[in-house]
C-alpha cells in the first residue's frame, strides 16, 4: 500500500481510470446490515477510502467518514464527495485501519465499517480487535476486493493476463513487483483473511461471498455462496491501457527499470497523453511494458475472434470477479 502514498503516485489518474463499484454490491451489504439485531444507520466508516468511490455510496447513513493514510488520496476523495448530494455528511480523516482511536472513532460509535480494495493490506491482529471496539452492537463490517480482470469476450486471453499480472520474471511481467503478501490475498479472493475468533474477538463468523460467475477458482471453499459477476463495464481499448497505468506494480516496475520509459516512441503513451491517433495496431511500436501487454491483448483478441474491431477507440467488455467478507458485532 505504500506505493499509493508516494508523492510520485498520480492519484488523479488512479481515480479516473479505476472501475467503480456496482450498486448491487452496496444493496447486498445494506441488506445484510438491516437483518442484524438493533441495526442503526447513524455512522459509517470507509477504511482505506482512497479517492472516495465507495465512501459516497454509503449515503443511507447520517454521517460517513472516509479514512486513508495517503493525504493525496484524501484530497481527491474530498473533491469527489463535494459533488455528491448531501455532501456535508461526508468527512475525511488521515488514519490507519489498525488504530482507529487515533482519529475520531470512539468505542461503540460506528454502525458500518467497510473497506474497498484495501483489506488485503490489513494487519488483522490489530484490525479485528479495533473493529470490535468501534462497532456498536448490531454493527456490520464488510470488506471486499476485486481480483484479476477478465475479458469475457476472449476467454483464451486468460493465460496472457495471468502471465503478465502474476508472472515471476521481473523483466517480462509485473507480478513480482506487487507488494506481497497483499497482492496474493487479492489473487486468492480474501480466502486467507483469518476469522476474528483467532484473535479472541467476539464477532460473528465470517460470511464469504463470491461474485465470480461460473469461472470459480479452485481455492474458493466449497459450499460458498457464488453469484454472477456484477462488476463489469464496457470501455475503449485506450481506457483499458489507462487502467493498466494505475497498477502499483507498474509504478514499482518503472522505479526499478526506468529505462523502460526511454524508448523514443514512448512519450505519446504516457499517462498524461493517451491521444493516440492511429487505429492500426501495427503502427504502435515500442512502448513500455504496459503498452506491450496492451498491444499483445489486442492482437490476441483479433486472432481469437477474426473480424472483431480492436482499434484503440473500439469497445471491449471488462469484468472483475469480486470477493466480499461480512461479519457483525452481536
Short mmCIF file of C-alpha atoms in Angstrom, two decimals:
data_model
loop_
_atom_site.label_atom_id
_atom_site.label_comp_id
_atom_site.label_asym_id
_atom_site.label_seq_id
_atom_site.Cartn_x
_atom_site.Cartn_y
_atom_site.Cartn_z
CA UNK A 1 0.00 0.00 0.00
CA UNK A 2 2.97 2.35 0.48
CA UNK A 3 3.09 2.91 -3.29
CA UNK A 4 -0.16 4.88 -3.16
CA UNK A 5 1.26 7.19 -0.51
CA UNK A 6 4.28 8.22 -2.58
CA UNK A 7 4.34 11.74 -3.95
CA UNK A 8 5.12 10.32 -7.39
CA UNK A 9 1.89 8.30 -7.49
CA UNK A 10 -0.76 10.01 -9.64
CA UNK A 11 -3.98 9.88 -7.59
CA UNK A 12 -5.91 11.80 -10.26
CA UNK A 13 -5.19 9.20 -12.95
CA UNK A 14 -5.95 6.47 -10.43
CA UNK A 15 -9.36 7.96 -9.68
CA UNK A 16 -10.27 8.47 -13.33
CA UNK A 17 -9.19 5.05 -14.56
CA UNK A 18 -10.21 2.60 -11.84
CA UNK A 19 -13.51 0.71 -12.13
CA UNK A 20 -16.42 1.76 -9.97
CA UNK A 21 -18.34 -0.49 -7.60
CA UNK A 22 -21.79 -1.73 -8.64
CA UNK A 23 -24.92 -0.69 -6.78
CA UNK A 24 -25.82 -4.38 -6.30
CA UNK A 25 -22.83 -4.75 -4.01
CA UNK A 26 -23.98 -2.00 -1.66
CA UNK A 27 -27.54 -3.31 -1.73
CA UNK A 28 -26.21 -6.71 -0.66
CA UNK A 29 -24.24 -5.15 2.22
CA UNK A 30 -27.09 -2.92 3.36
CA UNK A 31 -29.45 -5.90 3.31
CA UNK A 32 -27.05 -7.86 5.50
CA UNK A 33 -26.80 -4.94 7.91
CA UNK A 34 -30.57 -4.48 8.00
CA UNK A 35 -31.07 -8.09 9.11
CA UNK A 36 -28.94 -7.57 12.22
CA UNK A 37 -30.47 -7.09 15.63
CA UNK A 38 -30.74 -3.40 16.59
CA UNK A 39 -29.11 -2.28 13.34
CA UNK A 40 -28.70 1.50 13.26
CA UNK A 41 -27.92 3.91 10.43
CA UNK A 42 -26.06 6.71 12.20
CA UNK A 43 -22.38 6.42 11.24
CA UNK A 44 -20.45 4.52 8.57
CA UNK A 45 -16.68 4.40 8.06
CA UNK A 46 -14.75 3.58 4.89
CA UNK A 47 -11.25 2.32 5.75
CA UNK A 48 -8.58 2.89 3.11
CA UNK A 49 -11.10 5.07 1.29
CA UNK A 50 -8.70 6.07 -1.49
CA UNK A 51 -10.38 8.55 -3.81
CA UNK A 52 -13.80 8.07 -2.20
CA UNK A 53 -15.60 5.93 -4.78
CA UNK A 54 -17.08 3.64 -2.13
CA UNK A 55 -17.42 6.34 0.53
CA UNK A 56 -20.09 8.28 -1.32
CA UNK A 57 -22.16 5.12 -1.78
CA UNK A 58 -22.73 4.92 1.98
CA UNK A 59 -25.34 7.69 1.78
CA UNK A 60 -28.06 5.84 3.79
CA UNK A 61 -26.06 6.71 6.91
CA UNK A 62 -26.36 10.12 8.57
CA UNK A 63 -22.59 10.55 8.86
CA UNK A 64 -19.92 8.95 6.69
CA UNK A 65 -16.20 9.07 7.44
CA UNK A 66 -13.54 8.19 4.89
CA UNK A 67 -10.15 7.27 6.32
CA UNK A 68 -6.90 6.78 4.41
CA UNK A 69 -3.17 7.01 5.21
CA UNK A 70 -2.50 8.97 1.98
CA UNK A 71 -3.03 12.74 2.05
CA UNK A 72 -3.07 12.80 -1.76
CA UNK A 73 -5.85 10.26 -1.94
CA UNK A 74 -7.86 12.16 0.67
CA UNK A 75 -7.62 15.37 -1.34
CA UNK A 76 -9.16 13.60 -4.33
CA UNK A 77 -11.81 11.97 -2.09
CA UNK A 78 -12.89 15.35 -0.69
CA UNK A 79 -13.22 16.78 -4.18
CA UNK A 80 -15.15 13.72 -5.35
CA UNK A 81 -17.57 13.81 -2.41
CA UNK A 82 -18.13 17.57 -2.76
CA UNK A 83 -20.21 16.98 -5.89
CA UNK A 84 -22.41 14.36 -4.21
CA UNK A 85 -25.90 15.05 -2.84
CA UNK A 86 -25.82 15.80 0.89
CA UNK A 87 -22.06 16.32 0.61
CA UNK A 88 -21.93 17.77 4.13
CA UNK A 89 -22.40 14.30 5.62
CA UNK A 90 -19.04 13.12 4.24
CA UNK A 91 -15.89 13.71 6.28
CA UNK A 92 -12.34 12.58 5.59
CA UNK A 93 -9.51 11.94 8.03
CA UNK A 94 -5.98 10.69 7.66
CA UNK A 95 -5.50 7.49 9.60
CA UNK A 96 -4.92 3.77 9.73
CA UNK A 97 -7.32 0.83 9.95
CA UNK A 98 -5.04 -0.68 12.58
CA UNK A 99 -5.66 2.08 15.11
CA UNK A 100 -8.90 3.96 14.56
CA UNK A 101 -8.64 5.51 18.02
CA UNK A 102 -6.02 7.94 16.65
CA UNK A 103 -8.72 9.62 14.60
CA UNK A 104 -12.22 10.32 15.92
CA UNK A 105 -13.66 6.84 16.30
CA UNK A 106 -14.80 6.25 19.85
CA UNK A 107 -15.77 2.90 21.32
CA UNK A 108 -19.26 1.71 20.27
CA UNK A 109 -19.72 4.60 17.83
CA UNK A 110 -19.95 3.03 14.34
CA UNK A 111 -22.75 1.11 12.61
CA UNK A 112 -20.97 0.03 9.43
CA UNK A 113 -17.30 -0.37 8.61
CA UNK A 114 -16.30 -1.08 5.01
CA UNK A 115 -13.05 -1.41 3.10
CA UNK A 116 -13.00 -1.41 -0.70
CA UNK A 117 -9.87 -2.86 -2.32
CA UNK A 118 -7.92 -2.19 0.88
CA UNK A 119 -8.42 -5.12 3.27
CA UNK A 120 -5.58 -7.14 1.75
CA UNK A 121 -3.15 -4.69 3.38
CA UNK A 122 -4.57 -5.01 6.89
CA UNK A 123 -2.83 -6.38 9.95
CA UNK A 124 -5.75 -8.45 11.19
CA UNK A 125 -4.28 -8.94 14.64
CA UNK A 126 -4.98 -5.20 15.10
CA UNK A 127 -7.90 -4.57 12.73
CA UNK A 128 -10.26 -7.22 14.13
CA UNK A 129 -9.91 -6.04 17.76
CA UNK A 130 -10.30 -2.38 16.77
CA UNK A 131 -13.28 -3.22 14.53
CA UNK A 132 -14.97 -4.87 17.51
CA UNK A 133 -14.15 -1.87 19.69
CA UNK A 134 -15.66 0.80 17.46
CA UNK A 135 -18.72 -1.11 16.24
CA UNK A 136 -22.00 -0.75 18.11
CA UNK A 137 -23.93 -3.89 18.96
CA UNK A 138 -25.58 -4.96 15.71
CA UNK A 139 -22.94 -3.13 13.66
CA UNK A 140 -21.59 -4.63 10.44
CA UNK A 141 -18.12 -4.98 8.90
CA UNK A 142 -17.98 -5.53 5.13
CA UNK A 143 -14.66 -5.80 3.30
CA UNK A 144 -14.28 -6.57 -0.39
CA UNK A 145 -11.78 -6.72 -3.23
CA UNK A 146 -11.91 -7.23 -6.96
CA UNK A 147 -9.39 -9.69 -8.35
CA UNK A 148 -7.70 -10.13 -11.74
CA UNK A 149 -9.63 -8.57 -14.61
CA UNK A 150 -11.10 -10.73 -17.35
CA UNK A 151 -12.06 -10.16 -20.97
CA UNK A 152 -15.16 -12.38 -21.21
CA UNK A 153 -15.40 -12.00 -24.99
CA UNK A 154 -11.93 -13.52 -25.27
CA UNK A 155 -11.52 -16.26 -22.63
CA UNK A 156 -8.45 -17.62 -24.43
CA UNK A 157 -6.56 -14.49 -23.34
CA UNK A 158 -6.78 -15.51 -19.67
CA UNK A 159 -3.31 -17.10 -19.65
CA UNK A 160 -1.78 -13.93 -21.14
CA UNK A 161 -3.37 -11.83 -18.40
CA UNK A 162 -2.17 -14.20 -15.69
CA UNK A 163 1.35 -14.31 -17.14
CA UNK A 164 1.59 -10.52 -17.10
CA UNK A 165 -0.05 -9.90 -13.73
CA UNK A 166 1.27 -12.89 -11.79
CA UNK A 167 4.42 -13.88 -13.64
CA UNK A 168 7.68 -14.28 -11.75
CA UNK A 169 10.08 -12.95 -14.40
CA UNK A 170 10.77 -9.41 -13.10
CA UNK A 171 11.61 -8.08 -16.57
CA UNK A 172 8.81 -9.70 -18.58
CA UNK A 173 5.89 -9.23 -16.16
CA UNK A 174 4.75 -7.08 -13.27
CA UNK A 175 3.77 -9.94 -10.95
CA UNK A 176 6.91 -9.79 -8.83
CA UNK A 177 6.57 -6.00 -8.45
CA UNK A 178 3.32 -6.13 -6.50
CA UNK A 179 3.64 -5.83 -2.74
CA UNK A 180 3.19 -9.22 -1.17
CA UNK A 181 1.52 -10.90 0.61
CA UNK A 182 -1.14 -8.24 -0.02
CA UNK A 183 -1.44 -8.91 -3.73
CA UNK A 184 -1.57 -12.66 -3.12
CA UNK A 185 -4.54 -12.13 -0.79
CA UNK A 186 -6.30 -10.30 -3.64
CA UNK A 187 -5.48 -13.02 -6.14
CA UNK A 188 -6.90 -15.58 -3.70
CA UNK A 189 -10.16 -13.66 -3.21
CA UNK A 190 -9.64 -12.92 0.52
CA UNK A 191 -9.86 -16.60 1.47
CA UNK A 192 -6.72 -16.12 3.58
CA UNK A 193 -8.28 -13.45 5.80
CA UNK A 194 -8.41 -15.04 9.28
CA UNK A 195 -11.52 -15.41 11.40
CA UNK A 196 -11.86 -12.75 14.14
CA UNK A 197 -12.09 -15.52 16.75
CA UNK A 198 -8.43 -16.36 16.16
CA UNK A 199 -7.63 -13.14 18.00
CA UNK A 200 -10.25 -13.66 20.68
CA UNK A 201 -12.60 -11.14 19.05
CA UNK A 202 -16.33 -11.74 19.52
CA UNK A 203 -17.68 -11.06 16.06
CA UNK A 204 -19.89 -13.41 14.08
CA UNK A 205 -18.05 -15.99 11.94
CA UNK A 206 -17.18 -14.57 8.54
CA UNK A 207 -19.59 -14.92 5.69
CA UNK A 208 -17.57 -15.24 2.50
CA UNK A 209 -19.40 -14.34 -0.70
CA UNK A 210 -18.05 -14.53 -4.25
CA UNK A 211 -19.35 -12.72 -7.33
CA UNK A 212 -17.31 -14.67 -9.87
CA UNK A 213 -19.86 -16.39 -12.08
CA UNK A 214 -19.17 -19.87 -13.40
CA UNK A 215 -15.39 -19.39 -13.51
CA UNK A 216 -14.80 -20.45 -9.90
CA UNK A 217 -11.16 -20.55 -8.74
CA UNK A 218 -10.19 -23.88 -7.13
CA UNK A 219 -9.16 -22.30 -3.82
CA UNK A 220 -12.64 -20.96 -3.02
CA UNK A 221 -14.13 -23.02 -0.16
CA UNK A 222 -16.78 -25.50 -1.14
CA UNK A 223 -20.40 -24.55 -0.44
CA UNK A 224 -19.52 -20.83 -0.54
CA UNK A 225 -22.24 -18.52 -1.91
CA UNK A 226 -21.44 -17.97 -5.60
CA UNK A 227 -23.16 -15.19 -7.54
CA UNK A 228 -22.89 -13.90 -11.12
CA UNK A 229 -20.25 -11.32 -11.90
CA UNK A 230 -21.61 -7.87 -11.03
CA UNK A 231 -18.51 -5.74 -11.56
CA UNK A 232 -18.21 -5.19 -15.28
CA UNK A 233 -18.11 -2.40 -17.80
CA UNK A 234 -17.67 -1.66 -21.49
CA UNK A 235 -14.66 0.54 -22.15
CA UNK A 236 -12.50 1.65 -25.04
CA UNK A 237 -9.26 -0.22 -25.51
CA UNK A 238 -7.40 3.04 -24.83
CA UNK A 239 -9.17 3.24 -21.44
CA UNK A 240 -8.05 -0.28 -20.63
CA UNK A 241 -4.48 0.94 -21.11
CA UNK A 242 -5.21 3.84 -18.74
CA UNK A 243 -6.40 1.27 -16.18
CA UNK A 244 -3.11 -0.62 -16.52
CA UNK A 245 -1.34 2.65 -15.69
CA UNK A 246 -2.94 2.67 -12.23
CA UNK A 247 -1.35 -0.61 -11.12
CA UNK A 248 1.04 -0.16 -8.21
CA UNK A 249 3.23 -2.90 -9.71
CA UNK A 250 3.74 -0.89 -12.89
CA UNK A 251 4.77 2.12 -10.82
CA UNK A 252 7.32 -0.06 -8.97
CA UNK A 253 8.49 -1.66 -12.24
CA UNK A 254 9.38 1.75 -13.63
CA UNK A 255 11.18 2.71 -10.44
CA UNK A 256 13.33 -0.40 -10.83
CA UNK A 257 13.68 -0.24 -14.61
CA UNK A 258 13.41 3.46 -15.56
CA UNK A 259 14.96 2.73 -18.93
CA UNK A 260 11.69 1.03 -19.89
CA UNK A 261 10.24 4.51 -20.33
CA UNK A 262 13.03 5.87 -22.51
CA UNK A 263 12.08 4.37 -25.87
CA UNK A 264 11.86 7.15 -28.48
CA UNK A 265 8.22 6.42 -29.25
CA UNK A 266 7.06 6.07 -25.65
CA UNK A 267 6.17 9.67 -24.87
CA UNK A 268 2.80 9.61 -26.58
CA UNK A 269 1.75 6.65 -24.43
CA UNK A 270 2.44 8.21 -21.06
CA UNK A 271 -0.49 8.58 -18.68
CA UNK A 272 -0.61 12.32 -19.29
CA UNK A 273 -1.13 11.81 -23.05
CA UNK A 274 -3.13 8.88 -24.41
CA UNK A 275 -4.17 10.73 -27.57
CA UNK A 276 -3.01 8.02 -29.96
CA UNK A 277 -4.26 8.83 -33.43
CA UNK A 278 -3.58 5.56 -35.21
CA UNK A 279 -6.24 2.84 -35.25
CA UNK A 280 -3.79 0.29 -36.58
CA UNK A 281 -2.11 -1.99 -34.04
CA UNK A 282 0.82 -2.39 -36.42
CA UNK A 283 1.52 1.32 -36.12
CA UNK A 284 2.14 1.01 -32.40
CA UNK A 285 5.80 0.15 -31.98
CA UNK A 286 7.97 0.18 -28.90
CA UNK A 287 6.24 1.27 -25.75
CA UNK A 288 6.78 0.34 -22.13
CA UNK A 289 5.78 -2.98 -20.60
CA UNK A 290 2.14 -1.93 -20.11
CA UNK A 291 1.83 -0.87 -23.76
CA UNK A 292 3.45 -4.09 -24.96
CA UNK A 293 0.98 -6.11 -22.89
CA UNK A 294 -1.94 -4.00 -24.12
CA UNK A 295 -0.84 -4.45 -27.73
CA UNK A 296 -0.46 -8.21 -27.17
CA UNK A 297 -4.02 -8.42 -25.84
CA UNK A 298 -5.41 -6.53 -28.83
CA UNK A 299 -3.55 -8.72 -31.27
CA UNK A 300 -4.71 -11.81 -29.36
CA UNK A 301 -8.31 -10.60 -29.45
CA UNK A 302 -8.12 -10.04 -33.19
CA UNK A 303 -6.84 -13.58 -33.70
CA UNK A 304 -9.32 -15.16 -31.29
CA UNK A 305 -12.30 -13.53 -32.98
CA UNK A 306 -11.46 -12.60 -36.57
CA UNK A 307 -13.34 -9.55 -37.69
CA UNK A 308 -13.56 -8.09 -34.18
CA UNK A 309 -12.61 -4.42 -34.12
CA UNK A 310 -9.72 -3.80 -31.74
CA UNK A 311 -8.83 -0.21 -32.55
CA UNK A 312 -7.95 1.96 -29.60
CA UNK A 313 -11.41 3.56 -29.63
CA UNK A 314 -13.31 0.31 -30.10
CA UNK A 315 -15.19 -1.16 -27.16
CA UNK A 316 -14.20 -4.18 -25.12
CA UNK A 317 -16.09 -5.68 -22.17
CA UNK A 318 -14.06 -5.97 -18.97
CA UNK A 319 -15.10 -7.74 -15.78
CA UNK A 320 -13.63 -8.29 -12.36
CA UNK A 321 -14.53 -11.16 -10.01
CA UNK A 322 -15.40 -9.71 -6.62
CA UNK A 323 -15.00 -11.25 -3.15
CA UNK A 324 -16.80 -9.99 -0.05
CA UNK A 325 -16.45 -10.88 3.63
CA UNK A 326 -19.12 -9.93 6.15
CA UNK A 327 -19.48 -10.07 9.90
CA UNK A 328 -21.33 -8.24 12.62
CA UNK A 329 -21.00 -7.45 16.29
CA UNK A 330 -23.57 -9.27 18.37
#
